[in-house]
Amino acid sequence: PQFVKPQTKPVSFIPVELFKASLKAHETNHFVQFLINLFGVEVASQLVSRYFIDTSKYWNGATVFWQIDLQGNIRTGKIMLYSPTTGKRIKEPFNHISWVHKALKQPKFELKQCLFGEHLLFDKTKPVAIVESEKTAVIASVYLPQFIWVAVGSLTNLNAEKCNILKGRNITLFPDLNGFEKWITKAKELSHFAIFTVSDL
């Protein structure tokens, strides 16, 4: 019998107008305030521009981390709320994480996530560093600028589908403390298409 390949639905994207509309009001953004306290206005501005760090009215002072692929398509945005003083995520009275595609209430939205910071990979001269959280990628890019810093968004998101874009690149994984063993295993699994090293930093 002939196998019929299931029709994959086309991936949905966030409208560019919506993306552009959120590129302001940084004075109310708690995470940007934290970056200013940490690095000063000039460096914080560079980070905002580099990663398109955005502000959302979803929660007062919330941040949007857009996932923009290499073609410039906006896959989605992760909405998170941080403390402006500690830079830690607000988890009380509930974990403040949401998604732009959910906030838009589009029931037929076909989400296919990409790496946070994927739009920076057009630069082929630098090796790539992968971390778990978007916040870590943004901050680490200041301390170790010799890498292009991208984030997978969660411990389990380090997978072939998301990392396919990294074919042939030199990649260093910087796992969080609790994910070290898991990412060592993943590095071996993914080593057929790129050179993976795991940092113990």
PDB file of C-alpha atoms in Angstrom:
ATOM      1  CA  PRO A   1       0.000   0.000   0.000  1.00  0.00           C
ATOM      2  CA  GLN A   2       1.118   3.541  -0.679  1.00  0.00           C
ATOM      3  CA  PHE A   3       1.740   5.628   2.391  1.00  0.00           C
ATOM      4  CA  VAL A   4       0.061   8.991   2.198  1.00  0.00           C
ATOM      5  CA  LYS A   5       2.143  11.636   3.908  1.00  0.00           C
ATOM      6  CA  PRO A   6      -0.046  13.554   6.344  1.00  0.00           C
ATOM      7  CA  GLN A   7      -0.575  17.142   5.267  1.00  0.00           C
ATOM      8  CA  THR A   8       1.297  19.418   7.641  1.00  0.00           C
ATOM      9  CA  LYS A   9      -0.496  22.678   8.224  1.00  0.00           C
ATOM     10  CA  PRO A  10       1.423  25.833   7.382  1.00  0.00           C
ATOM     11  CA  VAL A  11       3.110  27.510  10.342  1.00  0.00           C
ATOM     12  CA  SER A  12       1.363  30.641  11.652  1.00  0.00           C
ATOM     13  CA  PHE A  13       3.166  33.905  12.304  1.00  0.00           C
ATOM     14  CA  ILE A  14       2.466  36.980  14.427  1.00  0.00           C
ATOM     15  CA  PRO A  15       1.540  40.089  12.352  1.00  0.00           C
ATOM     16  CA  VAL A  16       4.461  42.506  12.002  1.00  0.00           C
ATOM     17  CA  GLU A  17       2.228  45.504  12.894  1.00  0.00           C
ATOM     18  CA  LEU A  18       1.542  43.984  16.311  1.00  0.00           C
ATOM     19  CA  PHE A  19       5.259  43.349  16.824  1.00  0.00           C
ATOM     20  CA  LYS A  20       6.144  46.948  15.903  1.00  0.00           C
ATOM     21  CA  ALA A  21       3.433  48.373  18.158  1.00  0.00           C
ATOM     22  CA  SER A  22       5.007  46.764  21.225  1.00  0.00           C
ATOM     23  CA  LEU A  23       8.517  48.147  20.581  1.00  0.00           C
ATOM     24  CA  LYS A  24       8.034  51.032  22.963  1.00  0.00           C
ATOM     25  CA  ALA A  25       7.205  51.965  26.578  1.00  0.00           C
ATOM     26  CA  HIS A  26      10.467  50.498  27.860  1.00  0.00           C
ATOM     27  CA  GLU A  27      10.377  52.798  30.878  1.00  0.00           C
ATOM     28  CA  THR A  28       7.560  50.617  32.248  1.00  0.00           C
ATOM     29  CA  ASN A  29       9.325  47.320  31.473  1.00  0.00           C
ATOM     30  CA  HIS A  30      10.596  45.695  34.693  1.00  0.00           C
ATOM     31  CA  PHE A  31      13.180  43.526  32.948  1.00  0.00           C
ATOM     32  CA  VAL A  32      14.593  46.489  31.008  1.00  0.00           C
ATOM     33  CA  GLN A  33      14.789  48.463  34.284  1.00  0.00           C
ATOM     34  CA  PHE A  34      16.766  45.562  35.744  1.00  0.00           C
ATOM     35  CA  LEU A  35      19.137  45.584  32.732  1.00  0.00           C
ATOM     36  CA  ILE A  36      19.653  49.353  33.135  1.00  0.00           C
ATOM     37  CA  ASN A  37      20.516  48.874  36.822  1.00  0.00           C
ATOM     38  CA  LEU A  38      22.926  46.092  35.882  1.00  0.00           C
ATOM     39  CA  PHE A  39      24.671  47.517  32.811  1.00  0.00           C
ATOM     40  CA  GLY A  40      23.618  51.159  32.388  1.00  0.00           C
ATOM     41  CA  VAL A  41      21.360  52.726  29.760  1.00  0.00           C
ATOM     42  CA  GLU A  42      23.690  52.341  26.760  1.00  0.00           C
ATOM     43  CA  VAL A  43      24.283  48.583  27.080  1.00  0.00           C
ATOM     44  CA  ALA A  44      20.643  47.967  28.055  1.00  0.00           C
ATOM     45  CA  SER A  45      19.546  49.806  24.876  1.00  0.00           C
ATOM     46  CA  GLN A  46      21.853  47.642  22.770  1.00  0.00           C
ATOM     47  CA  LEU A  47      20.345  44.505  24.318  1.00  0.00           C
ATOM     48  CA  VAL A  48      16.792  45.755  23.717  1.00  0.00           C
ATOM     49  CA  SER A  49      17.651  46.357  20.031  1.00  0.00           C
ATOM     50  CA  ARG A  50      19.610  43.132  19.564  1.00  0.00           C
ATOM     51  CA  TYR A  51      16.942  40.842  20.991  1.00  0.00           C
ATOM     52  CA  PHE A  52      13.885  43.037  20.282  1.00  0.00           C
ATOM     53  CA  ILE A  53      12.999  43.008  23.984  1.00  0.00           C
ATOM     54  CA  ASP A  54       9.454  44.217  24.220  1.00  0.00           C
ATOM     55  CA  THR A  55       6.845  45.444  26.640  1.00  0.00           C
ATOM     56  CA  SER A  56       3.388  43.978  27.138  1.00  0.00           C
ATOM     57  CA  LYS A  57       0.305  45.406  28.834  1.00  0.00           C
ATOM     58  CA  TYR A  58      -0.727  41.832  29.613  1.00  0.00           C
ATOM     59  CA  TRP A  59       0.687  42.414  33.103  1.00  0.00           C
ATOM     60  CA  ASN A  60       1.938  45.781  34.257  1.00  0.00           C
ATOM     61  CA  GLY A  61       5.678  45.937  33.465  1.00  0.00           C
ATOM     62  CA  ALA A  62       5.744  42.606  31.597  1.00  0.00           C
ATOM     63  CA  THR A  63       8.362  41.651  28.996  1.00  0.00           C
ATOM     64  CA  VAL A  64       7.886  39.969  25.623  1.00  0.00           C
ATOM     65  CA  PHE A  65      10.649  37.728  24.291  1.00  0.00           C
ATOM     66  CA  TRP A  66       9.902  37.333  20.581  1.00  0.00           C
ATOM     67  CA  GLN A  67      10.885  34.197  18.687  1.00  0.00           C
ATOM     68  CA  ILE A  68      12.024  35.473  15.292  1.00  0.00           C
ATOM     69  CA  ASP A  69      13.300  32.921  12.799  1.00  0.00           C
ATOM     70  CA  LEU A  70      16.130  33.381  10.292  1.00  0.00           C
ATOM     71  CA  GLN A  71      13.654  34.478   7.617  1.00  0.00           C
ATOM     72  CA  GLY A  72      12.440  37.282   9.901  1.00  0.00           C
ATOM     73  CA  ASN A  73       9.075  35.623  10.595  1.00  0.00           C
ATOM     74  CA  ILE A  74       7.717  36.139  14.098  1.00  0.00           C
ATOM     75  CA  ARG A  75       6.737  32.709  15.414  1.00  0.00           C
ATOM     76  CA  THR A  76       5.394  33.872  18.784  1.00  0.00           C
ATOM     77  CA  GLY A  77       6.369  35.859  21.847  1.00  0.00           C
ATOM     78  CA  LYS A  78       6.735  34.658  25.413  1.00  0.00           C
ATOM     79  CA  ILE A  79       5.257  37.102  27.927  1.00  0.00           C
ATOM     80  CA  MET A  80       6.925  37.128  31.349  1.00  0.00           C
ATOM     81  CA  LEU A  81       6.939  39.320  34.426  1.00  0.00           C
ATOM     82  CA  TYR A  82      10.111  40.051  36.387  1.00  0.00           C
ATOM     83  CA  SER A  83      10.986  41.988  39.500  1.00  0.00           C
ATOM     84  CA  PRO A  84      12.643  45.283  38.455  1.00  0.00           C
ATOM     85  CA  THR A  85      15.029  45.073  41.427  1.00  0.00           C
ATOM     86  CA  THR A  86      16.094  41.399  41.583  1.00  0.00           C
ATOM     87  CA  GLY A  87      15.468  40.475  37.939  1.00  0.00           C
ATOM     88  CA  LYS A  88      13.830  37.262  39.161  1.00  0.00           C
ATOM     89  CA  ARG A  89      10.618  35.952  37.651  1.00  0.00           C
ATOM     90  CA  ILE A  90       7.396  36.693  39.538  1.00  0.00           C
ATOM     91  CA  LYS A  91       5.970  33.316  40.587  1.00  0.00           C
ATOM     92  CA  GLU A  92       3.495  34.478  43.262  1.00  0.00           C
ATOM     93  CA  PRO A  93       0.509  34.278  43.520  1.00  0.00           C
ATOM     94  CA  PHE A  94       0.988  32.423  40.203  1.00  0.00           C
ATOM     95  CA  ASN A  95       3.736  31.864  37.646  1.00  0.00           C
ATOM     96  CA  HIS A  96       3.618  34.864  35.306  1.00  0.00           C
ATOM     97  CA  ILE A  97       4.224  33.259  31.902  1.00  0.00           C
ATOM     98  CA  SER A  98       1.958  33.567  28.892  1.00  0.00           C
ATOM     99  CA  TRP A  99       2.179  33.683  25.087  1.00  0.00           C
ATOM    100  CA  VAL A 100       1.361  36.310  22.470  1.00  0.00           C
ATOM    101  CA  HIS A 101      -0.392  33.786  20.220  1.00  0.00           C
ATOM    102  CA  LYS A 102      -2.664  32.866  23.151  1.00  0.00           C
ATOM    103  CA  ALA A 103      -3.325  36.513  24.016  1.00  0.00           C
ATOM    104  CA  LEU A 104      -4.403  37.077  20.388  1.00  0.00           C
ATOM    105  CA  LYS A 105      -7.042  34.341  20.845  1.00  0.00           C
ATOM    106  CA  GLN A 106      -6.498  32.768  17.423  1.00  0.00           C
ATOM    107  CA  PRO A 107      -7.871  29.233  17.756  1.00  0.00           C
ATOM    108  CA  LYS A 108      -6.343  28.049  14.461  1.00  0.00           C
ATOM    109  CA  PHE A 109      -2.839  29.374  15.234  1.00  0.00           C
ATOM    110  CA  GLU A 110      -0.301  26.750  14.128  1.00  0.00           C
ATOM    111  CA  LEU A 111       2.590  27.302  16.512  1.00  0.00           C
ATOM    112  CA  LYS A 112       6.056  26.112  15.629  1.00  0.00           C
ATOM    113  CA  GLN A 113       8.568  27.572  18.042  1.00  0.00           C
ATOM    114  CA  CYS A 114      12.092  28.524  17.072  1.00  0.00           C
ATOM    115  CA  LEU A 115      15.112  29.476  19.159  1.00  0.00           C
ATOM    116  CA  PHE A 116      14.968  32.778  21.001  1.00  0.00           C
ATOM    117  CA  GLY A 117      17.685  34.820  19.269  1.00  0.00           C
ATOM    118  CA  GLU A 118      17.527  32.726  16.077  1.00  0.00           C
ATOM    119  CA  HIS A 119      17.434  35.947  14.005  1.00  0.00           C
ATOM    120  CA  LEU A 120      21.060  36.589  15.121  1.00  0.00           C
ATOM    121  CA  LEU A 121      22.340  33.386  13.491  1.00  0.00           C
ATOM    122  CA  PHE A 122      22.854  35.082  10.116  1.00  0.00           C
ATOM    123  CA  ASP A 123      26.292  35.889  11.601  1.00  0.00           C
ATOM    124  CA  LYS A 124      28.291  32.801  10.639  1.00  0.00           C
ATOM    125  CA  THR A 125      31.576  34.052  12.105  1.00  0.00           C
ATOM    126  CA  LYS A 126      30.822  33.318  15.761  1.00  0.00           C
ATOM    127  CA  PRO A 127      30.188  30.051  17.576  1.00  0.00           C
ATOM    128  CA  VAL A 128      26.753  29.604  19.158  1.00  0.00           C
ATOM    129  CA  ALA A 129      25.970  29.334  22.874  1.00  0.00           C
ATOM    130  CA  ILE A 130      22.672  27.780  23.967  1.00  0.00           C
ATOM    131  CA  VAL A 131      21.062  28.378  27.351  1.00  0.00           C
ATOM    132  CA  GLU A 132      17.698  27.502  28.824  1.00  0.00           C
ATOM    133  CA  SER A 133      16.169  30.897  29.567  1.00  0.00           C
ATOM    134  CA  GLU A 134      15.769  33.992  27.439  1.00  0.00           C
ATOM    135  CA  LYS A 135      16.906  36.173  30.347  1.00  0.00           C
ATOM    136  CA  THR A 136      20.185  34.209  30.625  1.00  0.00           C
ATOM    137  CA  ALA A 137      20.868  34.564  26.878  1.00  0.00           C
ATOM    138  CA  VAL A 138      20.393  38.347  27.008  1.00  0.00           C
ATOM    139  CA  ILE A 139      22.630  38.830  30.069  1.00  0.00           C
ATOM    140  CA  ALA A 140      25.320  36.319  29.029  1.00  0.00           C
ATOM    141  CA  SER A 141      25.699  38.091  25.671  1.00  0.00           C
ATOM    142  CA  VAL A 142      27.234  41.030  27.577  1.00  0.00           C
ATOM    143  CA  TYR A 143      29.725  38.932  29.562  1.00  0.00           C
ATOM    144  CA  LEU A 144      30.779  36.561  26.769  1.00  0.00           C
ATOM    145  CA  PRO A 145      30.226  38.456  23.492  1.00  0.00           C
ATOM    146  CA  GLN A 146      32.398  36.016  21.523  1.00  0.00           C
ATOM    147  CA  PHE A 147      29.283  33.785  21.197  1.00  0.00           C
ATOM    148  CA  ILE A 148      25.880  34.275  19.618  1.00  0.00           C
ATOM    149  CA  TRP A 149      23.576  33.601  22.565  1.00  0.00           C
ATOM    150  CA  VAL A 150      20.280  31.827  21.958  1.00  0.00           C
ATOM    151  CA  ALA A 151      17.773  30.197  24.311  1.00  0.00           C
ATOM    152  CA  VAL A 152      15.566  27.137  23.964  1.00  0.00           C
ATOM    153  CA  GLY A 153      13.036  28.357  26.543  1.00  0.00           C
ATOM    154  CA  SER A 154      12.987  25.305  28.797  1.00  0.00           C
ATOM    155  CA  LEU A 155      15.125  22.343  29.791  1.00  0.00           C
ATOM    156  CA  THR A 156      13.224  19.898  27.574  1.00  0.00           C
ATOM    157  CA  ASN A 157      13.159  22.214  24.535  1.00  0.00           C
ATOM    158  CA  LEU A 158      16.693  21.322  23.510  1.00  0.00           C
ATOM    159  CA  ASN A 159      15.704  19.080  20.603  1.00  0.00           C
ATOM    160  CA  ALA A 160      16.495  18.305  16.986  1.00  0.00           C
ATOM    161  CA  GLU A 161      13.559  20.306  15.605  1.00  0.00           C
ATOM    162  CA  LYS A 162      14.641  23.541  17.292  1.00  0.00           C
ATOM    163  CA  CYS A 163      18.365  22.973  16.692  1.00  0.00           C
ATOM    164  CA  ASN A 164      18.075  21.952  13.039  1.00  0.00           C
ATOM    165  CA  ILE A 165      18.921  25.516  12.050  1.00  0.00           C
ATOM    166  CA  LEU A 166      22.378  25.024  13.636  1.00  0.00           C
ATOM    167  CA  LYS A 167      23.627  22.418  11.145  1.00  0.00           C
ATOM    168  CA  GLY A 168      27.397  22.493  10.825  1.00  0.00           C
ATOM    169  CA  ARG A 169      27.908  25.125  13.523  1.00  0.00           C
ATOM    170  CA  ASN A 170      30.121  25.052  16.608  1.00  0.00           C
ATOM    171  CA  ILE A 171      27.804  25.032  19.633  1.00  0.00           C
ATOM    172  CA  THR A 172      28.454  25.248  23.355  1.00  0.00           C
ATOM    173  CA  LEU A 173      25.643  24.299  25.709  1.00  0.00           C
ATOM    174  CA  PHE A 174      25.454  26.186  29.000  1.00  0.00           C
ATOM    175  CA  PRO A 175      22.915  24.148  30.993  1.00  0.00           C
ATOM    176  CA  ASP A 176      21.377  25.295  34.254  1.00  0.00           C
ATOM    177  CA  LEU A 177      22.660  23.407  37.278  1.00  0.00           C
ATOM    178  CA  ASN A 178      19.708  20.992  37.351  1.00  0.00           C
ATOM    179  CA  GLY A 179      19.961  20.225  33.633  1.00  0.00           C
ATOM    180  CA  PHE A 180      23.620  19.319  33.287  1.00  0.00           C
ATOM    181  CA  GLU A 181      23.245  15.520  32.923  1.00  0.00           C
ATOM    182  CA  LYS A 182      20.227  15.866  30.638  1.00  0.00           C
ATOM    183  CA  TRP A 183      22.024  18.207  28.257  1.00  0.00           C
ATOM    184  CA  ILE A 184      25.155  16.030  28.145  1.00  0.00           C
ATOM    185  CA  THR A 185      22.918  13.214  26.886  1.00  0.00           C
ATOM    186  CA  LYS A 186      21.225  15.589  24.415  1.00  0.00           C
ATOM    187  CA  ALA A 187      24.587  16.805  23.096  1.00  0.00           C
ATOM    188  CA  LYS A 188      25.453  13.206  22.173  1.00  0.00           C
ATOM    189  CA  GLU A 189      22.045  12.676  20.515  1.00  0.00           C
ATOM    190  CA  LEU A 190      22.376  15.838  18.421  1.00  0.00           C
ATOM    191  CA  SER A 191      26.063  15.467  17.531  1.00  0.00           C
ATOM    192  CA  HIS A 192      25.269  14.063  14.045  1.00  0.00           C
ATOM    193  CA  PHE A 193      24.601  17.527  12.588  1.00  0.00           C
ATOM    194  CA  ALA A 194      26.767  19.947  14.599  1.00  0.00           C
ATOM    195  CA  ILE A 195      29.688  20.057  17.027  1.00  0.00           C
ATOM    196  CA  PHE A 196      28.283  20.255  20.553  1.00  0.00           C
ATOM    197  CA  THR A 197      30.357  20.994  23.652  1.00  0.00           C
ATOM    198  CA  VAL A 198      28.863  21.176  27.157  1.00  0.00           C
ATOM    199  CA  SER A 199      30.248  23.895  29.427  1.00  0.00           C
ATOM    200  CA  ASP A 200      30.580  23.300  33.143  1.00  0.00           C
ATOM    201  CA  LEU A 201      30.492  27.053  33.839  1.00  0.00           C
TER     202      LEU A 201
END
